[in-house]
Structure formats: C-alpha cells, structure tokens
Coordinates of C-alpha atoms in Angstrom, one line a residue:
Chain Y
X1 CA 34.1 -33.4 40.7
X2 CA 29.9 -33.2 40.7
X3 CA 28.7 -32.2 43.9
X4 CA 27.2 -35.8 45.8
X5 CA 24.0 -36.5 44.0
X6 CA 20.4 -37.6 45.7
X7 CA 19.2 -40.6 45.1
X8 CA 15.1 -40.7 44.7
X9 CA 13.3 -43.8 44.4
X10 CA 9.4 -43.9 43.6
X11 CA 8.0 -47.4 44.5
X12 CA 5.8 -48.7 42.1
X13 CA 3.1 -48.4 44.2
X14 CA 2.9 -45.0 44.3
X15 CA 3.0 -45.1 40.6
X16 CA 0.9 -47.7 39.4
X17 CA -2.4 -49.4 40.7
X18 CA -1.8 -53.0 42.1
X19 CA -3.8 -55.0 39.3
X20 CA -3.0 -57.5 37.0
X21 CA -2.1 -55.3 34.0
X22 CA -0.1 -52.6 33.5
X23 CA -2.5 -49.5 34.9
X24 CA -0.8 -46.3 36.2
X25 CA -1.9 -43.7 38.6
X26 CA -1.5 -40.9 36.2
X27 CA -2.7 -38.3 38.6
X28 CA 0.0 -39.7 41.0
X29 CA 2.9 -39.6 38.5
X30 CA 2.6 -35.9 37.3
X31 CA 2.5 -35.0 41.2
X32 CA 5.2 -37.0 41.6
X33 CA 6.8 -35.2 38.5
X34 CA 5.6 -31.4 39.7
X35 CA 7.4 -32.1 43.7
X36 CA 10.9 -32.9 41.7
X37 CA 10.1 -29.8 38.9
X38 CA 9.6 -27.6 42.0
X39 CA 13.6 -28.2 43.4
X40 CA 15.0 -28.1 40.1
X41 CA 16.0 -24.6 37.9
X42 CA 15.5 -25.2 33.9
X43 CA 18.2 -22.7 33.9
X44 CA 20.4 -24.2 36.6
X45 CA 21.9 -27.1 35.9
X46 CA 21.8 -28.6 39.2
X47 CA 18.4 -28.7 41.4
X48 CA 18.6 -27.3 44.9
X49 CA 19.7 -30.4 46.2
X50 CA 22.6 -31.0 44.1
X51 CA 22.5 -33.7 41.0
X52 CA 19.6 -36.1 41.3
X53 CA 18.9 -39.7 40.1
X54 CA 15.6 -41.1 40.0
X55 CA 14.7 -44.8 40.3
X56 CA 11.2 -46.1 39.8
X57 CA 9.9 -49.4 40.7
X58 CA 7.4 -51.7 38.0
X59 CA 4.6 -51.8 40.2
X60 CA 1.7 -53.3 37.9
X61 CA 3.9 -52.8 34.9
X62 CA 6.3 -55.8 35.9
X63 CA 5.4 -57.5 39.6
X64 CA 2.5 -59.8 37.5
X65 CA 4.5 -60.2 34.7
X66 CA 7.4 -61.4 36.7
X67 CA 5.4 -64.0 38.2
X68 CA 3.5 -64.7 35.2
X69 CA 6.9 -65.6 32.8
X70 CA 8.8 -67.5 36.1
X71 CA 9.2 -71.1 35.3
X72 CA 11.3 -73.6 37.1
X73 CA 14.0 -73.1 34.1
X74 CA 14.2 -69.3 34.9
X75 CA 12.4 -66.8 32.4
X76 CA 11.9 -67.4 28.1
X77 CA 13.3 -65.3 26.0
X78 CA 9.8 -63.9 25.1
X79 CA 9.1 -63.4 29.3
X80 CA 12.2 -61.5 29.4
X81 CA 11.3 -59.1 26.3
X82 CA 7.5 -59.1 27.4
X83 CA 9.0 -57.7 31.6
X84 CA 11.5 -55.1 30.2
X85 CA 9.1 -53.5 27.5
X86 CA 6.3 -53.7 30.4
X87 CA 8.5 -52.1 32.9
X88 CA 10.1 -49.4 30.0
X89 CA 6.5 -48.7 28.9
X90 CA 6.2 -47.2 32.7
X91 CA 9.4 -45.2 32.1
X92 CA 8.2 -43.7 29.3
X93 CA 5.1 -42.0 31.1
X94 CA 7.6 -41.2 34.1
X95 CA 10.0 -39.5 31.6
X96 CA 7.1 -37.7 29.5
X97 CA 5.5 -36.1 32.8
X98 CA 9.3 -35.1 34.2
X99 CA 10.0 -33.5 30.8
X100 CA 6.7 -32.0 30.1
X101 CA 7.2 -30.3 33.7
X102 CA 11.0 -29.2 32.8
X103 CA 13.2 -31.6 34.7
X104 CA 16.0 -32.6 32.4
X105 CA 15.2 -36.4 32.8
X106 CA 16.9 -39.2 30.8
X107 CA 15.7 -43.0 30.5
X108 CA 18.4 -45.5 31.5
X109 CA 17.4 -49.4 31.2
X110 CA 19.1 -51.6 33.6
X111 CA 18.3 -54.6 30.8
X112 CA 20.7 -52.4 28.7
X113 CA 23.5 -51.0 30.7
X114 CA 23.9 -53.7 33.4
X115 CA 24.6 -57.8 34.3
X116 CA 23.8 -59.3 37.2
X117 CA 24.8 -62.9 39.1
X118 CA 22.1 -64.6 41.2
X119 CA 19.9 -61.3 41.3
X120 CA 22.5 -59.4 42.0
X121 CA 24.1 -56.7 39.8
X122 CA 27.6 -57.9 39.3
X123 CA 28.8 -55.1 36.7
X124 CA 27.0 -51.7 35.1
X125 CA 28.3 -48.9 33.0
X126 CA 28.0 -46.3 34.9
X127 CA 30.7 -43.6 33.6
X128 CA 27.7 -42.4 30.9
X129 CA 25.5 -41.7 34.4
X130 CA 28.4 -39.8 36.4
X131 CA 28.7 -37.5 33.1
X132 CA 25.3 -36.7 33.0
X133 CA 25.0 -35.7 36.3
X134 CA 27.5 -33.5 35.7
X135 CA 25.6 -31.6 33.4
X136 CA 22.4 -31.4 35.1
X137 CA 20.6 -34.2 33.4
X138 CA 18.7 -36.4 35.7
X139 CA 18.9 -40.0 35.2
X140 CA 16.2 -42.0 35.6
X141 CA 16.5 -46.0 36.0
X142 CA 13.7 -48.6 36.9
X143 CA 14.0 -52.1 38.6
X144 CA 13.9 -54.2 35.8
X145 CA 14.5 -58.1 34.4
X146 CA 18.7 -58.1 33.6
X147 CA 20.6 -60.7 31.9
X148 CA 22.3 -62.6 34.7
X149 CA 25.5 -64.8 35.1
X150 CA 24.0 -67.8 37.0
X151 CA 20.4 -67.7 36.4
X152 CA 20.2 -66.5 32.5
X153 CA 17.9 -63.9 33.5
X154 CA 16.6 -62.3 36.9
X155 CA 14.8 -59.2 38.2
X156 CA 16.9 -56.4 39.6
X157 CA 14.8 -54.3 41.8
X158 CA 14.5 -50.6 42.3
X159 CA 15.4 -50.4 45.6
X160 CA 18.9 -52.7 45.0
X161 CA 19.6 -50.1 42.2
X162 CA 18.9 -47.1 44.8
X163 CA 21.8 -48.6 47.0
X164 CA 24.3 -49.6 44.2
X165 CA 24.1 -46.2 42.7
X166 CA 24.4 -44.7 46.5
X167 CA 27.9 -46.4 46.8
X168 CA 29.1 -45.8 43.4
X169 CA 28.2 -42.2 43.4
X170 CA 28.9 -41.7 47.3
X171 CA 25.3 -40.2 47.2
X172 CA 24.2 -37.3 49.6
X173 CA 20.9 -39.1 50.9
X174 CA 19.0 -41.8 49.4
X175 CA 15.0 -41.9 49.9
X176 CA 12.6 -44.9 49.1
X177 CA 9.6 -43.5 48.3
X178 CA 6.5 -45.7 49.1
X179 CA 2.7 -46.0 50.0
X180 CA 3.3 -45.7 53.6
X181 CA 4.7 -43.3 56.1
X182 CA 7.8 -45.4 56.8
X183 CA 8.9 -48.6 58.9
X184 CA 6.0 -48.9 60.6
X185 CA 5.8 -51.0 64.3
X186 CA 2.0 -51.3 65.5
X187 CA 0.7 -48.2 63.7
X188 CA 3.4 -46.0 64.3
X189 CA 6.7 -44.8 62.2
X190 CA 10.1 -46.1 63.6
X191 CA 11.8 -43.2 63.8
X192 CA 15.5 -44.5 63.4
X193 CA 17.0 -48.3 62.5
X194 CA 20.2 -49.0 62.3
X195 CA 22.8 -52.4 62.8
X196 CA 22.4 -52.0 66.3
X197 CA 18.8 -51.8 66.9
X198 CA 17.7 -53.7 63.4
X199 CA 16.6 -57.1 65.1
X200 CA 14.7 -55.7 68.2
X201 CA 12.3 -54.3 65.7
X202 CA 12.8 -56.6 62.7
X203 CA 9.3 -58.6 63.9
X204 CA 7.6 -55.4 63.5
X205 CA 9.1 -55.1 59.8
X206 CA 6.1 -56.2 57.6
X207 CA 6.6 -57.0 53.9
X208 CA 4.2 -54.1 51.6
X209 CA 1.0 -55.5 50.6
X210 CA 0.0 -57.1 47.3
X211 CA 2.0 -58.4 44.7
X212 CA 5.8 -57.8 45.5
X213 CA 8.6 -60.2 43.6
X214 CA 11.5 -58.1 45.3
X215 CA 11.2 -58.1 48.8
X216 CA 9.0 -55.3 50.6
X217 CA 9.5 -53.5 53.3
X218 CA 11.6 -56.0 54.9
X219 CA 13.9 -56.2 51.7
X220 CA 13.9 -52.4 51.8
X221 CA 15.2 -51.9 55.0
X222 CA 17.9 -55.1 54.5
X223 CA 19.2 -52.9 51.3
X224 CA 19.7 -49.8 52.9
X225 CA 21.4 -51.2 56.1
X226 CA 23.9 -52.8 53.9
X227 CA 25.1 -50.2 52.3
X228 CA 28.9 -50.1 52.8
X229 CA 29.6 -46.7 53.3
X230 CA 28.1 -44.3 56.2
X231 CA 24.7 -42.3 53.5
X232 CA 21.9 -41.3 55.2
X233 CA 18.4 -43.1 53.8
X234 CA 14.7 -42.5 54.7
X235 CA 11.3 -44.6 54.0
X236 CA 9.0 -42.4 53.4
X237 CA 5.2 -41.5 52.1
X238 CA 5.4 -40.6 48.8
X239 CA 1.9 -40.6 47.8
X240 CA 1.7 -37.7 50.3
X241 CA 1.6 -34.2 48.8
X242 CA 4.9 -32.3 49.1
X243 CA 6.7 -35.1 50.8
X244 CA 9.1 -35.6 47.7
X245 CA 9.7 -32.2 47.6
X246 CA 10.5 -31.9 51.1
X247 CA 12.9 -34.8 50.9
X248 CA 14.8 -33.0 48.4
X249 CA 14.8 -30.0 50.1
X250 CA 16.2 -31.7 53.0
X251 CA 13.8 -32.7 54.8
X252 CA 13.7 -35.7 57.4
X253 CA 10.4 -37.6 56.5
X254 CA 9.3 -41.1 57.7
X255 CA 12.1 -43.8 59.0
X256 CA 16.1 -43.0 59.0
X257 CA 17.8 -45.9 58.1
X258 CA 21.6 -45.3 58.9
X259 CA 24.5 -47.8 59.3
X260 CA 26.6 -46.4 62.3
Chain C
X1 CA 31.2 -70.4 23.1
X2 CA 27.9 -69.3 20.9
X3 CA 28.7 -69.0 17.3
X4 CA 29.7 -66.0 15.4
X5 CA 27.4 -63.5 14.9
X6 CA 25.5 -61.6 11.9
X7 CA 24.8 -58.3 12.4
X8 CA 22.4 -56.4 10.2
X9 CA 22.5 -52.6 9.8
X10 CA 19.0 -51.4 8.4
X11 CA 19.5 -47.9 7.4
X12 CA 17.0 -44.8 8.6
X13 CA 16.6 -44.1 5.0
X14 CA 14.5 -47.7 4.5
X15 CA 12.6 -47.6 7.8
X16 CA 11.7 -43.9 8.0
X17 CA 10.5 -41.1 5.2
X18 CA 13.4 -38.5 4.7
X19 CA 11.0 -35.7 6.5
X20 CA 11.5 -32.8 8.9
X21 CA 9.1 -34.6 11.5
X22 CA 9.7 -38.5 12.5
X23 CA 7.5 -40.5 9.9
X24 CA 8.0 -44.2 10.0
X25 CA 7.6 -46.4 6.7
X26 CA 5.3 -49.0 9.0
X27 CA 4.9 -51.0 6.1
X28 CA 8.9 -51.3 5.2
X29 CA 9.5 -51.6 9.0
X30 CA 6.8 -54.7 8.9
X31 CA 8.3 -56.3 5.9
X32 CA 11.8 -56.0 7.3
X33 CA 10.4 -57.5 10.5
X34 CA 8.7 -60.5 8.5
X35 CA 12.3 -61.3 6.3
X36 CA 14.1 -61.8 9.4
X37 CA 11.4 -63.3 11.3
X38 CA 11.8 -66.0 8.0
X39 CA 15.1 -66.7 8.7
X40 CA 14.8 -67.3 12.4
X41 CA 12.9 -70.3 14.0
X42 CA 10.7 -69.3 17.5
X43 CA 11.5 -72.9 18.6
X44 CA 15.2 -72.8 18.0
X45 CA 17.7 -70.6 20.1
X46 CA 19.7 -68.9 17.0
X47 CA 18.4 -68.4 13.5
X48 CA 19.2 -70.2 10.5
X49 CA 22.2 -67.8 10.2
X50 CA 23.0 -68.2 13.9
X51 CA 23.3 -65.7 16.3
X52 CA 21.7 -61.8 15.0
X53 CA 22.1 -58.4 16.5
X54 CA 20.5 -56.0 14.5
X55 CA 21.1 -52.4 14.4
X56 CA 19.2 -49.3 13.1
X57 CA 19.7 -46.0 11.8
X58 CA 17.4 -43.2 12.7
X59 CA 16.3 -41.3 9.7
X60 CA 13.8 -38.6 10.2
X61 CA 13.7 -40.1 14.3
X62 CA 16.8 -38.5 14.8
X63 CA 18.8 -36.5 11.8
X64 CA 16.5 -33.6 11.9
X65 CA 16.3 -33.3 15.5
X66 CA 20.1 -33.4 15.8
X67 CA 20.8 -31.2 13.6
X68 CA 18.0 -28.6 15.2
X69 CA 19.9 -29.1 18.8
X70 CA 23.3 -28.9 17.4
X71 CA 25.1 -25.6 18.9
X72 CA 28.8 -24.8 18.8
X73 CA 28.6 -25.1 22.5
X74 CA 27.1 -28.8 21.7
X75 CA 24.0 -30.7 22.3
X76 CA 21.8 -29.3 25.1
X77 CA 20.1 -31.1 27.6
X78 CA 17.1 -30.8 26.5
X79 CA 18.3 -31.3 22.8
X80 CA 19.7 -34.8 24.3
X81 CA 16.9 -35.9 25.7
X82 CA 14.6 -34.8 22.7
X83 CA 17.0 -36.4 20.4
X84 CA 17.3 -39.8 22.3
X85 CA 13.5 -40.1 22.9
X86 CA 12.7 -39.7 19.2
X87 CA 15.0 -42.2 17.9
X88 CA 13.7 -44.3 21.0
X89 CA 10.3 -44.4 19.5
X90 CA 11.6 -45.4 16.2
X91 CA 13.5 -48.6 17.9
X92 CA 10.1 -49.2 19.8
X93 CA 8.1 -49.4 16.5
X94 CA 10.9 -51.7 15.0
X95 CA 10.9 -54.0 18.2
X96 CA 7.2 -54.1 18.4
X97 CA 7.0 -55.4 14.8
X98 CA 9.8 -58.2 15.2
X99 CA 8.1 -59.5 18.3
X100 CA 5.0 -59.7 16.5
X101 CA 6.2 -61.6 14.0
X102 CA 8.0 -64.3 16.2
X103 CA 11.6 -62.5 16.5
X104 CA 12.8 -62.3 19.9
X105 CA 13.8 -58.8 19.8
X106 CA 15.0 -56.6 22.6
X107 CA 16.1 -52.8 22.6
X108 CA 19.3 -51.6 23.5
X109 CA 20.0 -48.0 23.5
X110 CA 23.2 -46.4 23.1
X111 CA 22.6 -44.0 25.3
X112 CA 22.2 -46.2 28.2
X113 CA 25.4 -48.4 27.8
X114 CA 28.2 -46.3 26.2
X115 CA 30.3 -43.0 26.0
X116 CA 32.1 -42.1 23.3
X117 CA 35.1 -40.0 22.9
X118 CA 35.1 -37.4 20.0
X119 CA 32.4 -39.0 18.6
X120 CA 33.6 -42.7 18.7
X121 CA 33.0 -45.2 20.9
X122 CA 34.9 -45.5 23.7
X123 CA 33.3 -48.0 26.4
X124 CA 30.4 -50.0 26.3
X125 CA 28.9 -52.4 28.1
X126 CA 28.6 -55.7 26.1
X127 CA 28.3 -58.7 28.3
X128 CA 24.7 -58.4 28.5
X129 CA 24.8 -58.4 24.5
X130 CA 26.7 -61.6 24.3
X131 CA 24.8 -63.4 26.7
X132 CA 21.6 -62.9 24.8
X133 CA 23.5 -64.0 21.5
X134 CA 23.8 -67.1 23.6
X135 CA 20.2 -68.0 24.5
X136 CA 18.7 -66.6 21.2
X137 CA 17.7 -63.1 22.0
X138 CA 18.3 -60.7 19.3
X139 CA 19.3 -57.6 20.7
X140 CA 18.3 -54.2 18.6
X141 CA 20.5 -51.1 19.1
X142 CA 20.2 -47.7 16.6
X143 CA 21.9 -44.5 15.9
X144 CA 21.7 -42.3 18.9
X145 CA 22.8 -39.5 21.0
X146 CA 25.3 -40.5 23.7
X147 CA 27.4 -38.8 26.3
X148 CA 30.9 -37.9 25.1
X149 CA 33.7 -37.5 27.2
X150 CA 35.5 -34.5 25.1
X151 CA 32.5 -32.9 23.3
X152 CA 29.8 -33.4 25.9
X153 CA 27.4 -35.5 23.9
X154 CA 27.4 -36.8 20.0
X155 CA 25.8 -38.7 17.7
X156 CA 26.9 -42.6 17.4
X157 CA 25.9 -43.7 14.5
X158 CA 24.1 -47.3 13.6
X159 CA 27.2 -48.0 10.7
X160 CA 29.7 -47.2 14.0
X161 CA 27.8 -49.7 16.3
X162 CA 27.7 -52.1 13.7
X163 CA 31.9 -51.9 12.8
X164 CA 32.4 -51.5 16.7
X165 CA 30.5 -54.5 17.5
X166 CA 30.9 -56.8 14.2
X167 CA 35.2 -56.6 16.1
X168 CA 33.8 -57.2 19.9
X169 CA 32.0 -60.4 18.7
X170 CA 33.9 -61.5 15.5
X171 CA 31.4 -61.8 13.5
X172 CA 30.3 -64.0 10.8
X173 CA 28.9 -60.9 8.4
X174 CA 28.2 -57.4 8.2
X175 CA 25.1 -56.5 6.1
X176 CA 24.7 -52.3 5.7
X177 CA 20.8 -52.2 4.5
X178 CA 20.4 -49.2 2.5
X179 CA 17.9 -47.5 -0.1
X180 CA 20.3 -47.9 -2.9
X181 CA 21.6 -51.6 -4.3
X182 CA 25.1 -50.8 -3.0
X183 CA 27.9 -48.2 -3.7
X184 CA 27.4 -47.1 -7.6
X185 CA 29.9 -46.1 -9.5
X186 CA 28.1 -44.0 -12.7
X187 CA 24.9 -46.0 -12.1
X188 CA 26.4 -49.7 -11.7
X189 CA 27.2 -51.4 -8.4
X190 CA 30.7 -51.8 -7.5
X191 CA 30.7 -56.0 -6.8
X192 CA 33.4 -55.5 -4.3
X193 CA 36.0 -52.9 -2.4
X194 CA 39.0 -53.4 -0.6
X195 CA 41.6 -51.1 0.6
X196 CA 43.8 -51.8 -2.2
X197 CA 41.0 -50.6 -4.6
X198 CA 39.3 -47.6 -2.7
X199 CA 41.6 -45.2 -3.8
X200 CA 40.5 -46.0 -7.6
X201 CA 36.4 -45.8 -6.8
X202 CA 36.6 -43.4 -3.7
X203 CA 35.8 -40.5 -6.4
X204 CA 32.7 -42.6 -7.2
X205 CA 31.3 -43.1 -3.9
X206 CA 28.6 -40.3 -3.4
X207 CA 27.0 -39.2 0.3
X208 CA 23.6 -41.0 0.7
X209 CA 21.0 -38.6 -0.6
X210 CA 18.6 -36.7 1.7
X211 CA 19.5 -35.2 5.8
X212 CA 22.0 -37.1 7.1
X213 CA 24.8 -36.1 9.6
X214 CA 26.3 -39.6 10.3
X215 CA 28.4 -39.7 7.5
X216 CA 26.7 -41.4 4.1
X217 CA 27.6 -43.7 1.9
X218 CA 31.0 -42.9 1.9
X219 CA 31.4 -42.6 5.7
X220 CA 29.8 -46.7 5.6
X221 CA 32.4 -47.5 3.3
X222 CA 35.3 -46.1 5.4
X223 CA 33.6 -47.6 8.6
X224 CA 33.5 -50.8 6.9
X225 CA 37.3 -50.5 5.5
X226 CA 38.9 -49.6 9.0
X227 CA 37.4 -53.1 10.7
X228 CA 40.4 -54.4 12.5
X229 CA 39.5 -58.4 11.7
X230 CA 38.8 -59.8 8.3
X231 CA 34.9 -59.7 8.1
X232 CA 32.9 -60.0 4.8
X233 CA 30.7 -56.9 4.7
X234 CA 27.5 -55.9 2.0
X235 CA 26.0 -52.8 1.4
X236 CA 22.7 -53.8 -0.6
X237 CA 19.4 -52.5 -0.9
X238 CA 16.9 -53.5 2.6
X239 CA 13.9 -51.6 0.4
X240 CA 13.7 -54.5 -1.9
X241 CA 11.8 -56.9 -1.1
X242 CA 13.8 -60.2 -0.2
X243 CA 17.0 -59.1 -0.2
X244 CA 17.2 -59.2 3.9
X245 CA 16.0 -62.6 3.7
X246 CA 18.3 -63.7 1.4
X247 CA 21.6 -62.2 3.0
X248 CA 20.8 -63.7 6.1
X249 CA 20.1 -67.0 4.0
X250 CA 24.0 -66.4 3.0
X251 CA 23.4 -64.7 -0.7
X252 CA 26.2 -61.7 -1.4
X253 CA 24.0 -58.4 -1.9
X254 CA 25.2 -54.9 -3.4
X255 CA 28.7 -54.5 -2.7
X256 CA 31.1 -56.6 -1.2
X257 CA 33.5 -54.5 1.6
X258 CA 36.7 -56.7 2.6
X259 CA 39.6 -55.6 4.1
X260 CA 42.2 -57.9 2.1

C-alpha cells in the first residue's frame, strides 16, 4: 500500500496570463516546476512529502475557448477538439519544465481517461494513477472539456479533479494553488472555514477575477468542503516564491478548509 | 445505438522514417490525413463508412526509445515518461493534420486510460470512446507505453488496441495499414488467411522489416486471428496512395484476415 499521496493544484492563473489566447507565464511555470524539483529525490522514488499528483487549471489556454465554443446545444465536435488540445498544449509546457527540472512527471488527460454527467465526473480510470504513484511517478492532470452523459460534452475543472482524486486516493493534504493569499474577507486571509462557520463568511467569499467558466473562489471553497472524508485542504498563494514548496514540506499557508 | 465501427490501424513504418531519432514522414502523415478526410463529411456526424477510430503505430516515435529504456528490471521512470512523450508528439502531428483537413480528430493516449497485464490489456476506459463514435468524433489512440500490473510498465501496441477495441465495439472492419501490400508469401500477397489455413502460410509470413518490438507482420496476423467475434480484417499497403480511401470506401486491400 503507497503511502497517502498530496494533492497539488496550480490554478491557471498562476500559470498563464488572463488574455484571450493561450499565453503562459513561462517564468512562473519553471518556478512553479523548481518549488516541486526541490521536495522531490531523482533517486528517491517518493518526494519528501510522500507520492504527489499535480493538477493544473487552463487559465488562458481553455477559460476563452470555453466560452468561445458554448452554444445553447452544448459544445461542436470541433469546440470540444479545439478546448482539449488548447488545455493539453498547456500540459505540455508544465510537463517539459517538471522534467527538464527532474520530477518524474506524467501527462494524464481527463478528455482521455474519464466521463462525466451534468459536469460532474461520473466514472475515471484511475488504477493506471494509483500504480504510478507507487513507483514515484508524478501524475499530472489538467481541468479539461470531458465527454459527458447528459450534456454530450462539459468542462471538468481543476479544482473538482483535486477533490475526486483526494477521496479516491485518501490524500494526505490537498492545496489549491492560486493568485491570492487565500479566502480573503476585507483584505485579510480567513484563517479556517469549515461546515460550521462556512455561511457566516460566505458573503465575504468573492469569485477570482477575470475570465473564470468553473466557479472561483466561491466554487473552490464549495469543492473542498464537500469532500466526504475528514483531508485537510489549504488556498493558498502560489505565485509567491517558496510557497509551493513550503506546502509540500508541510507547511500551513493561506486558508484551511476542513470538514469537521 | 451508433453503428458499427471501422477502425483503421496506420502502421509507424508509413507515418515515420525507420530512424534512431523520431522523424515523421509529414508528407505521408498529410496524405493519410487527406484520404480519410475524403471519406468523411464535416457536415455529417459519421463518415461515409460510419463511425472511425483510428489508431497508430509509433515507428521511430517510440521503438528506438523503448528499446534504449528497456532493462531487465523494466522500464524506468524516466524511460516511461521519455517513451510516452515521444510517441505523444507523433499522435499530435497526426491529429493536427486530420483537423486541418476537416476530420474531427481527437487523441487518446494509452497511457492515460489503461493498464495492462503482461503486456495485454487488461482495463480500459472506453465509454468516453463510444460516446464520441456517437456524435462523430473520431478518436485517435497509438502504440504506447502503459502501466502494467505484473511487469511495471510495457509497450501496447497499435495492432493490440486495434484487436482489443475492434471486440469492445463490434466492429464493421479492421484495416492494418502497412508499408508492404499485405502478408507475401515468396513475393505475392496471400488474398486471404484464416485459422484453418495459417498453419500452411505461417512459414511464409516474415517480421516487418526495420526496429520493431511490437511484434511484426506475423504478430498482426496472430492479433488479427485470435479476435473473439467474426470481423473482416485487411492488411494492405497505407503508403500507396488511395488505398486508405478506398478501404474506407469498402474495397478489400492486401490480405484478407477472417477467423472462419
């Protein structure tokens, strides 16, 4: 039995500018890349933090096309192809600056391993990412457009694949790495939400800025609180320097979010 | 219910140059792309055939590299990742030249949505596949590394995918594209083989020329021969020109592979 793995999400606004075409913060991704090469041996084949899976968000290379391809009739065929290969052309540079920087780090499409119903994922292969895991290889998924059940095609997000993959794999601690220091309320971080204090600061919950198709920071913190098992999450700053890498090292940055 | 499907194997031998180093034939991958762009309609949902999923092999994308990462302790991670990426670039070159040409084309890798056991499939995630079939997409899968659940990770090859999925979705036809006009006994194509007459040509059948560790010409035929359903298979020559178009038009290329 692998040891609990972390879950690591990278928004896709600390990868990629918010524009209307694909245009990626290179500077920001190889950081990104050297914090998660820092916690993890070449040699070892399990960082210091135990197994790891990495989840990006599309940022620029999927929110515009999204919107772009969304008709009353759902997405075309050529919408759906144009999304995924936007969103997979993101991967690519994600996987290419964690390899170049020695983290074992595999591409795994949602649009090729998972279905969803109503935005929802409704079943995934995931025996292929409990193996790798096993052997030190770091997975590495993407919100992404899926084929889905009820609505032919929808967009599962980054941060709904974070959670899925926390229950499946009974993760250690799950972060959501974004552009801002947490849940914020008037300026300041929220240092704690959970079921029991979620509404009296729900009003303070803003969605994130600019263009957004899978819910914000609102949709964030509604993912992580329903997680069905008791795993420890955090919203936190990832364009910061060494905040990644204190995360994995165990670190408590930004907001908590816990269920109990 | 959609309609059978055709699946159509295009072999790394006519898309790639038998080299050390990946080197695509971007010339044979855009005529490929233009024959089967003939036989589907960007208006209708399904071709002229009906429903397509094609599948390549990886040539010089993924034989030389497998073979370099092959230890007797098995694949490392590294070797996986290096393996899968190159083949992945392949399927991005083919997919890029389909869309262009009016085929709605999306990639599925292997990697993402199986595991095999001793080098066979063992699960896959397929619902996703079939409900593209039934809106018109035409999914693209290849040769490629995958995890394995006795040796690690192994190589699946594109004539496996095509067997494996020609039972899961019943289909219509099997075409094996090749460099060679079908199997050759002393020079001449064998029109047709069955079980009852491979023991009389087996001695005939030769291993494709050049680096391949998936099995060659004989190992297509024995994939072909162990299908559990009655499906009319070809193996013909994809390197001539018109020879995709017209087996997807219904003609009988190369040689005939039945299991009656």
């Amino acid at each position: 039995m692998t040891a609990p793995p972390t879950i690591l999400k990278l928004g896709g606004s600390v990868l990629t500018e918010k524009t209307d075409t694909p245009t990626p913060k290179l500077a920001a991704i190889r950081r990104c890349a050297r914090e998660i090469a820092s916690t993890i041996s070449r040699t070892s084949p399990v960082g210091a933090g135990g197994p790891l899976i990495i989840i990006h968000g599309a940022g620029s290379f999927g929110h515009p096309q999204a919107k772009e391809h969304r008709t009353p009739a759902g997405f075309t065929n050529f919408g759906i192809i144009e999304i995924h290969r936007a969103v997979a052309s993101l991967n690519d540079l994600v996987i290419e600056a964690l390899v170049k920087n020695g983290v074992p780090a595999a591409s795994l499409h949602p649009f090729g391993c998972l279905v969803a119903e109503n935005g929802r994922i409704a079943e995934m292969e995931t025996d292929q990412i409990g193996m790798m895991l096993a052997r030190g290889i770091v997975p590495v998924l993407h919100g992404d457009v899926v084929m889905d059940r009820e609505t032919g095609a929808s967009i599962v997000s980054g941060d709904q694949l974070a959670t899925y993959l926390a229950v499946r794999f009974k993760a250690a601690r799950v972060g959501l790495g974004t552009a801002v220091d947490g849940v914020l309320a008037d300026g300041a971080v929220i240092p704690l939400i959970t079921r029991a204090n979620f509404e009296s600061v729900r009003s303070h919950v803003q969605g994130s800025e600019g263009t957004d198709v899978t819910g914000g920071m609102l949709g964030k913190v509604l993912e992580l609180l329903a997680i069905e098992i008791d795993i420890n999450s955090y919203i936190f700053n990832a364009s910061k320097e060494d905040v990644i890498a204190g995360f994995l090292a165990g670190d408590e940055p930004g907001t908590r979010v816990a269920q109990g």
